Short mmCIF file of C-alpha atoms in Angstrom, two decimals:
data_model
loop_
_atom_site.label_atom_id
_atom_site.label_comp_id
_atom_site.label_asym_id
_atom_site.label_seq_id
_atom_site.Cartn_x
_atom_site.Cartn_y
_atom_site.Cartn_z
CA ARG A 1 -7.18 -13.50 -0.92
CA SER A 2 -6.61 -13.12 2.78
CA GLY A 3 -2.85 -12.43 2.85
CA LEU A 4 -0.23 -13.72 5.24
CA ALA A 5 1.13 -10.33 6.37
CA ASN A 6 4.57 -11.94 6.64
CA THR A 7 6.76 -9.28 5.00
CA ALA A 8 6.96 -6.11 7.10
CA MET A 9 5.31 -3.99 9.80
CA VAL A 10 4.61 -0.28 10.10
CA PHE A 11 3.63 1.75 13.17
CA HIS A 12 1.44 4.71 12.26
CA ALA A 13 -1.15 6.76 14.15
CA GLY A 14 -0.77 4.54 17.21
CA LYS A 15 -1.46 1.34 15.25
CA LEU A 16 0.83 -1.56 14.39
CA LEU A 17 0.07 -2.98 10.94
CA CYS A 18 1.46 -6.23 9.54
CA LEU A 19 1.95 -6.18 5.79
CA GLU A 20 2.53 -8.11 2.60
CA GLU A 21 2.34 -7.08 -1.04
CA GLY A 22 -0.96 -8.51 -2.22
CA ALA A 23 -3.57 -7.84 0.46
CA LYS A 24 -4.84 -5.34 2.99
CA PRO A 25 -2.92 -5.05 6.30
CA TRP A 26 -3.66 -6.82 9.56
CA LEU A 27 -3.99 -4.76 12.76
CA LEU A 28 -2.26 -6.04 15.90
CA ALA A 29 -3.13 -5.19 19.51
CA LEU A 30 -0.41 -3.60 21.61
CA PRO A 31 1.32 -4.77 23.70
CA SER A 32 -0.10 -8.31 23.36
CA LEU A 33 0.43 -8.56 19.55
CA ASP A 34 -2.89 -10.37 19.25
CA THR A 35 -4.46 -10.12 15.80
CA ILE A 36 -7.43 -7.75 15.87
CA GLY A 37 -8.40 -8.10 12.22
CA ARG A 38 -8.06 -6.62 8.77
CA PHE A 39 -7.28 -2.89 8.79
CA THR A 40 -9.16 -0.90 6.12
CA PHE A 41 -9.23 2.69 7.43
CA ASN A 42 -12.88 2.30 8.50
CA ASP A 43 -13.79 0.53 5.25
CA THR A 44 -12.39 3.29 3.03
CA LEU A 45 -9.35 1.37 1.71
CA ARG A 46 -10.33 0.06 -1.74
CA HIS A 47 -7.05 -1.49 -2.92
CA ASN A 48 -4.26 -3.76 -1.70
CA PHE A 49 -1.55 -2.32 0.51
CA THR A 50 2.19 -2.45 -0.17
CA ALA A 51 4.57 -4.09 2.29
CA HIS A 52 6.71 -0.94 2.16
CA PRO A 53 4.67 2.18 3.01
CA LYS A 54 6.50 5.40 3.86
CA VAL A 55 5.80 7.66 6.84
CA CYS A 56 6.91 11.26 6.38
CA PRO A 57 9.15 12.26 9.31
CA GLU A 58 7.97 15.88 9.07
CA THR A 59 4.19 15.61 8.53
CA GLY A 60 3.44 12.14 9.95
CA GLU A 61 1.47 11.26 6.82
CA MET A 62 1.74 7.71 5.52
CA MET A 63 2.03 7.16 1.78
CA PHE A 64 1.41 3.78 0.21
CA PHE A 65 0.23 2.04 -2.93
CA GLY A 66 -1.36 -1.21 -3.92
CA TYR A 67 -1.54 -3.17 -7.13
CA GLY A 68 -3.86 -5.80 -8.50
CA LEU A 69 -7.40 -6.36 -7.29
CA HIS A 70 -9.28 -3.27 -6.18
CA ASN A 71 -12.72 -1.72 -5.99
CA VAL A 72 -11.77 1.92 -6.50
CA GLU A 73 -14.88 3.43 -8.04
CA GLY A 74 -14.42 4.57 -11.64
CA SER A 75 -10.85 3.27 -11.94
CA ASP A 76 -9.47 0.64 -14.28
CA ALA A 77 -5.86 1.24 -13.16
CA PHE A 78 -3.73 -1.66 -11.92
CA ILE A 79 -1.94 0.51 -9.31
CA HIS A 80 -3.44 2.95 -6.81
CA TYR A 81 -1.67 5.42 -4.51
CA SER A 82 -3.07 6.60 -1.17
CA VAL A 83 -2.22 8.95 1.68
CA ALA A 84 -3.24 8.58 5.32
CA SER A 85 -3.24 11.55 7.69
CA PRO A 86 -1.08 11.60 10.83
CA ASP A 87 -4.28 10.69 12.73
CA GLY A 88 -4.75 7.57 10.61
CA ASP A 89 -7.56 8.71 8.32
CA LEU A 90 -7.42 7.85 4.64
CA VAL A 91 -7.42 11.26 2.93
CA ARG A 92 -6.63 10.51 -0.71
CA THR A 93 -6.59 7.66 -3.24
CA MET A 94 -5.70 8.04 -6.89
CA PRO A 95 -5.06 5.71 -9.82
CA VAL A 96 -1.53 5.45 -11.21
CA SER A 97 -1.09 4.67 -14.89
CA PHE A 98 1.88 2.52 -15.81
CA ARG A 99 2.65 1.12 -19.28
CA GLN A 100 1.50 -2.37 -18.26
CA PRO A 101 0.45 -4.29 -15.12
CA VAL A 102 3.61 -4.74 -13.04
CA MET A 103 4.69 -5.87 -9.59
CA THR A 104 5.88 -2.56 -8.13
CA HIS A 105 7.92 -3.50 -5.08
CA ASP A 106 8.65 -0.22 -3.34
CA MET A 107 8.41 3.55 -3.54
CA ALA A 108 10.30 6.61 -2.31
CA ILE A 109 9.22 9.93 -0.86
CA THR A 110 10.78 13.38 -0.76
CA LYS A 111 9.57 16.56 0.94
CA ARG A 112 7.31 17.29 -2.02
CA TYR A 113 6.87 14.10 -4.04
CA SER A 114 6.09 10.41 -3.88
CA ILE A 115 7.99 8.38 -6.45
CA LEU A 116 6.62 5.17 -7.94
CA ALA A 117 9.07 3.78 -10.48
CA ASP A 118 7.80 2.10 -13.63
CA PHE A 119 10.55 -0.49 -13.75
CA PRO A 120 8.96 -3.62 -12.38
CA LEU A 121 10.29 -6.63 -10.57
CA TRP A 122 8.30 -8.55 -13.18
CA ASP A 123 5.51 -8.15 -15.69
CA MET A 124 2.15 -9.16 -14.22
CA SER A 125 0.26 -9.23 -17.53
CA GLY A 126 1.11 -12.89 -18.15
CA PRO A 127 2.85 -15.90 -16.63
CA THR A 128 6.32 -15.37 -15.19
CA LYS A 129 9.22 -16.75 -17.22
CA GLU A 130 12.15 -18.78 -16.00
#
């Protein structure tokens, strides 16, 4: 899935990323806004990228998660959480275990914690219901 990147943008480590829930981000050139290509932290990003990452105002780190398809080695989790350094390097990725596959829309951060809530927009383990 290529992704439309039509939901949000984030500026981090001198890069402007265009985002959507179910794919990896697109990198835009500044100031032209031309599309450069898919942004994968030098091919280290192994999962989708949320449309709502958080950048810590004190450390400059960017926290984000992704759900669904991934190729995180040794993981069978549906959700993965990652941290990028202030310089834009991917420094950590870890699986997150929820009760079931869900569409996690957003997250929160504090000085010491990242919070991913296990109350989904909808259950992703089957078809959506009307």
